């Protein structure tokens, strides 16, 4: 049959969020955002998280992982024919249907996980621009939660990043980070880096990223990309280095059943 796609149905959401993004970029500030603007952007970000090939490949990998886990528990020679349907890998059209249904059911719920973060306008210059990958929602968490994962949108300590342009990006941080920054400001004073970050949070003005910060941001775009990364200056040296050192990054990260 013909290839299904959900893209036409998502154009309305993009059109809804576009004026809010333009307003941020033109004013170079998050202060211009109304609560309605933030709600629209949060829905847009939730949909961006679901709509990519990376997300569909998560669905595709689940039956294989389930079979692997079951065979580890029951043994390679175990008769699993009674649950074989659970191991069937969905085709591309089925994945599109799964994604469409997931967006319809859960986009509002997931949008809240973007909206309740502390939003910061991250800034760099044209010499070292932000990259954008084909799964542009980058996740990072410096909190060790072994043996559990730590990259859920609602997990304590999560950092979420989304490029708005080659020179500006949204950083959305767990509120627990704000508490840490406030504590650091009380200890180290108003001239500290923590105080400068808090000032950017409170004012909505850009927080200038260091080259190391930009490299970290770009590494997340590369690590989460399924196939493509785009650069305004045609510099893919970081991507080449990361792929050479970590070949598994040639596809996006996968959740893992245990």
CSV table of N, CA and C in Angstrom, one decimal, residues 115-195:
chain,number,residue,atom,x,y,z
A,115,UNK,N,6.5,22.6,29.9
A,115,UNK,CA,6.1,23.9,30.4
A,115,UNK,C,6.5,24.1,31.9
A,116,UNK,N,6.6,23.0,32.7
A,116,UNK,CA,7.0,23.2,34.1
A,116,UNK,C,8.4,23.3,34.3
A,117,UNK,N,9.2,23.3,33.3
A,117,UNK,CA,10.7,23.5,33.5
A,117,UNK,C,11.0,25.0,33.6
A,118,UNK,N,12.3,25.3,34.0
A,118,UNK,CA,12.8,26.6,34.0
A,118,UNK,C,13.4,26.9,32.6
A,119,UNK,N,12.8,27.9,31.9
A,119,UNK,CA,13.2,28.2,30.6
A,119,UNK,C,14.3,29.3,30.5
A,120,UNK,N,15.3,29.0,29.7
A,120,UNK,CA,16.4,30.0,29.6
A,120,UNK,C,16.7,30.1,28.1
A,121,UNK,N,17.0,31.3,27.6
A,121,UNK,CA,17.4,31.5,26.2
A,121,UNK,C,18.9,31.4,26.1
A,122,UNK,N,19.4,30.3,25.6
A,122,UNK,CA,20.8,30.1,25.4
A,122,UNK,C,21.3,30.8,24.2
A,123,UNK,N,22.5,31.4,24.3
A,123,UNK,CA,23.1,32.2,23.2
A,123,UNK,C,24.5,31.8,22.8
A,124,UNK,N,24.8,31.8,21.5
A,124,UNK,CA,26.1,31.6,21.0
A,124,UNK,C,26.3,32.6,19.9
A,125,UNK,N,27.5,32.6,19.2
A,125,UNK,CA,27.7,33.5,18.1
A,125,UNK,C,27.8,32.7,16.8
A,126,UNK,N,28.0,33.4,15.7
A,126,UNK,CA,28.0,32.7,14.4
A,126,UNK,C,29.3,31.9,14.2
A,127,UNK,N,30.3,32.1,14.9
A,127,UNK,CA,31.6,31.3,14.8
A,127,UNK,C,31.4,29.9,15.3
A,128,UNK,N,30.7,29.7,16.3
A,128,UNK,CA,30.5,28.4,16.9
A,128,UNK,C,28.9,28.2,17.1
A,129,UNK,N,28.2,28.0,16.0
A,129,UNK,CA,26.7,27.9,16.1
A,129,UNK,C,26.2,26.6,16.7
A,130,UNK,N,25.0,26.7,17.1
A,130,UNK,CA,24.3,25.5,17.6
A,130,UNK,C,24.0,24.6,16.3
A,131,UNK,N,24.2,23.3,16.5
A,131,UNK,CA,23.8,22.3,15.5
A,131,UNK,C,22.3,22.0,15.7
A,132,UNK,N,21.7,21.4,14.7
A,132,UNK,CA,20.4,20.9,14.9
A,132,UNK,C,20.3,19.5,14.2
A,133,UNK,N,19.8,18.5,15.0
A,133,UNK,CA,19.7,17.2,14.5
A,133,UNK,C,18.3,16.9,14.0
A,134,UNK,N,18.1,15.7,13.4
A,134,UNK,CA,16.8,15.3,13.0
A,134,UNK,C,15.9,14.9,14.1
A,135,UNK,N,16.4,14.8,15.3
A,135,UNK,CA,15.6,14.7,16.5
A,135,UNK,C,16.1,15.8,17.5
A,136,UNK,N,15.5,17.0,17.3
A,136,UNK,CA,16.1,18.2,17.9
A,136,UNK,C,15.9,18.4,19.4
A,137,UNK,N,15.2,17.5,20.1
A,137,UNK,CA,15.0,17.6,21.5
A,137,UNK,C,16.2,16.8,22.2
A,138,UNK,N,17.1,17.5,22.7
A,138,UNK,CA,18.2,16.9,23.4
A,138,UNK,C,18.0,16.8,24.9
A,139,UNK,N,18.3,15.6,25.5
A,139,UNK,CA,18.1,15.4,26.9
A,139,UNK,C,19.4,15.1,27.6
A,140,UNK,N,19.6,15.6,28.8
A,140,UNK,CA,20.8,15.4,29.6
A,140,UNK,C,20.4,15.4,31.1
A,141,UNK,N,21.1,14.6,31.8
A,141,UNK,CA,20.8,14.6,33.3
A,141,UNK,C,22.1,14.2,34.0
A,142,UNK,N,22.6,15.0,34.8
A,142,UNK,CA,23.9,14.8,35.5
A,142,UNK,C,23.7,14.0,36.8
A,143,UNK,N,22.4,13.7,37.1
A,143,UNK,CA,22.1,12.9,38.4
A,143,UNK,C,22.2,11.4,38.1
A,144,UNK,N,23.1,10.8,38.8
A,144,UNK,CA,23.2,9.3,38.7
A,144,UNK,C,22.1,8.6,39.4
A,145,UNK,N,21.3,7.8,38.6
A,145,UNK,CA,20.2,7.1,39.2
A,145,UNK,C,20.3,5.6,38.9
A,146,UNK,N,21.5,5.1,38.8
A,146,UNK,CA,21.7,3.7,38.6
A,146,UNK,C,21.0,2.9,39.8
A,147,UNK,N,20.4,1.8,39.4
A,147,UNK,CA,20.4,1.1,38.2
A,147,UNK,C,19.3,1.6,37.2
A,148,UNK,N,18.6,2.7,37.5
A,148,UNK,CA,17.5,3.1,36.7
A,148,UNK,C,18.0,4.2,35.7
A,149,UNK,N,17.3,4.4,34.6
A,149,UNK,CA,17.6,5.4,33.7
A,149,UNK,C,17.3,6.8,34.2
A,150,UNK,N,17.9,7.9,33.6
A,150,UNK,CA,17.7,9.2,34.1
A,150,UNK,C,17.4,10.2,33.0
A,151,UNK,N,16.9,9.8,31.9
A,151,UNK,CA,16.6,10.7,30.8
A,151,UNK,C,15.1,10.9,30.5
A,152,UNK,N,14.2,10.6,31.4
A,152,UNK,CA,12.8,10.9,31.2
A,152,UNK,C,12.5,12.4,31.3
A,153,UNK,N,11.5,12.9,30.6
A,153,UNK,CA,11.1,14.3,30.7
A,153,UNK,C,10.7,14.7,32.1
A,154,UNK,N,10.2,13.8,32.9
A,154,UNK,CA,9.7,14.2,34.2
A,154,UNK,C,10.7,13.8,35.3
A,155,UNK,N,11.9,13.3,34.9
A,155,UNK,CA,12.9,12.8,35.9
A,155,UNK,C,13.6,14.0,36.6
A,156,UNK,N,13.8,13.9,37.9
A,156,UNK,CA,14.5,15.0,38.6
A,156,UNK,C,15.9,15.2,38.0
A,157,UNK,N,16.2,16.5,37.8
A,157,UNK,CA,17.6,16.8,37.3
A,157,UNK,C,17.7,16.9,35.8
A,158,UNK,N,16.6,16.6,35.1
A,158,UNK,CA,16.6,16.6,33.6
A,158,UNK,C,16.9,18.0,33.0
A,159,UNK,N,17.7,18.0,32.0
A,159,UNK,CA,17.9,19.2,31.2
A,159,UNK,C,17.4,18.9,29.8
A,160,UNK,N,16.6,19.8,29.2
A,160,UNK,CA,16.1,19.6,27.9
A,160,UNK,C,16.5,20.8,27.0
A,161,UNK,N,17.0,20.5,25.8
A,161,UNK,CA,17.5,21.5,24.9
A,161,UNK,C,16.9,21.5,23.5
A,162,UNK,N,16.6,22.6,22.9
A,162,UNK,CA,16.0,22.7,21.6
A,162,UNK,C,16.5,23.9,20.9
A,163,UNK,N,17.2,23.8,19.7
A,163,UNK,CA,17.7,24.9,19.0
A,163,UNK,C,16.6,25.7,18.3
A,164,UNK,N,16.6,27.0,18.4
A,164,UNK,CA,15.7,27.9,17.8
A,164,UNK,C,16.3,28.5,16.5
A,165,UNK,N,17.6,28.6,16.5
A,165,UNK,CA,18.3,29.2,15.3
A,165,UNK,C,19.8,28.8,15.5
A,166,UNK,N,20.7,29.1,14.6
A,166,UNK,CA,22.1,28.8,14.8
A,166,UNK,C,22.7,29.5,16.0
A,167,UNK,N,22.1,30.6,16.4
A,167,UNK,CA,22.6,31.4,17.5
A,167,UNK,C,21.8,31.4,18.8
A,168,UNK,N,20.6,30.9,18.8
A,168,UNK,CA,19.8,30.9,20.0
A,168,UNK,C,19.1,29.5,20.2
A,169,UNK,N,18.9,29.1,21.4
A,169,UNK,CA,18.3,27.8,21.7
A,169,UNK,C,17.5,28.0,23.0
A,170,UNK,N,16.6,27.1,23.2
A,170,UNK,CA,15.9,27.0,24.5
A,170,UNK,C,16.6,25.9,25.3
A,171,UNK,N,16.9,26.3,26.6
A,171,UNK,CA,17.3,25.4,27.6
A,171,UNK,C,16.2,25.3,28.6
A,172,UNK,N,15.7,24.1,28.9
A,172,UNK,CA,14.6,23.9,29.8
A,172,UNK,C,15.1,23.0,30.9
A,173,UNK,N,15.2,23.5,32.1
A,173,UNK,CA,15.9,22.8,33.2
A,173,UNK,C,14.9,22.4,34.3
A,174,UNK,N,15.2,21.3,34.9
A,174,UNK,CA,14.4,20.9,36.1
A,174,UNK,C,14.5,22.0,37.2
A,175,UNK,N,13.3,22.3,37.8
A,175,UNK,CA,13.3,23.3,38.8
A,175,UNK,C,14.3,23.0,40.0
A,176,UNK,N,14.7,21.8,40.2
A,176,UNK,CA,15.7,21.5,41.2
A,176,UNK,C,17.0,22.2,41.0
A,177,UNK,N,17.3,22.4,39.7
A,177,UNK,CA,18.6,23.2,39.3
A,177,UNK,C,18.5,24.6,39.8
A,178,UNK,N,17.3,25.2,39.7
A,178,UNK,CA,17.1,26.6,40.1
A,178,UNK,C,17.4,26.7,41.6
A,179,UNK,N,16.9,25.7,42.4
A,179,UNK,CA,17.2,25.7,43.8
A,179,UNK,C,18.7,25.6,44.1
A,180,UNK,N,19.4,24.8,43.3
A,180,UNK,CA,20.8,24.7,43.5
A,180,UNK,C,21.5,26.0,43.2
A,181,UNK,N,21.1,26.7,42.1
A,181,UNK,CA,21.7,28.0,41.7
A,181,UNK,C,21.4,29.0,42.8
A,182,UNK,N,20.2,29.0,43.4
A,182,UNK,CA,19.9,30.0,44.4
A,182,UNK,C,20.8,29.8,45.6
A,183,UNK,N,21.1,28.5,46.0
A,183,UNK,CA,21.9,28.2,47.1
A,183,UNK,C,23.4,28.6,46.8
A,184,UNK,N,23.8,28.4,45.6
A,184,UNK,CA,25.2,28.8,45.2
A,184,UNK,C,25.4,30.3,45.2
A,185,UNK,N,24.4,31.0,44.8
A,185,UNK,CA,24.4,32.5,44.8
A,185,UNK,C,24.6,33.0,46.3
A,186,UNK,N,23.9,32.4,47.2
A,186,UNK,CA,24.0,32.8,48.6
A,186,UNK,C,25.4,32.6,49.1
A,187,UNK,N,26.0,31.5,48.7
A,187,UNK,CA,27.3,31.2,49.2
A,187,UNK,C,28.4,32.0,48.5
A,188,UNK,N,28.3,32.1,47.1
A,188,UNK,CA,29.4,32.8,46.4
A,188,UNK,C,29.2,34.2,46.0
A,189,UNK,N,28.0,34.7,46.2
A,189,UNK,CA,27.7,36.1,45.9
A,189,UNK,C,27.2,36.4,44.5
A,190,UNK,N,26.9,37.7,44.3
A,190,UNK,CA,26.2,38.1,43.1
A,190,UNK,C,27.1,38.1,41.8
A,191,UNK,N,28.5,38.0,42.1
A,191,UNK,CA,29.4,38.0,40.9
A,191,UNK,C,29.6,36.6,40.4
A,192,UNK,N,29.0,35.6,41.0
A,192,UNK,CA,29.3,34.2,40.6
A,192,UNK,C,28.6,33.8,39.3
A,193,UNK,N,29.0,32.7,38.7
A,193,UNK,CA,28.4,32.2,37.5
A,193,UNK,C,26.9,31.9,37.8
A,194,UNK,N,26.6,31.3,39.0
A,194,UNK,CA,25.3,31.0,39.3
A,194,UNK,C,24.4,32.2,39.3
A,195,UNK,N,24.9,33.3,39.9
A,195,UNK,CA,24.1,34.6,39.9
A,195,UNK,C,23.8,35.1,38.5
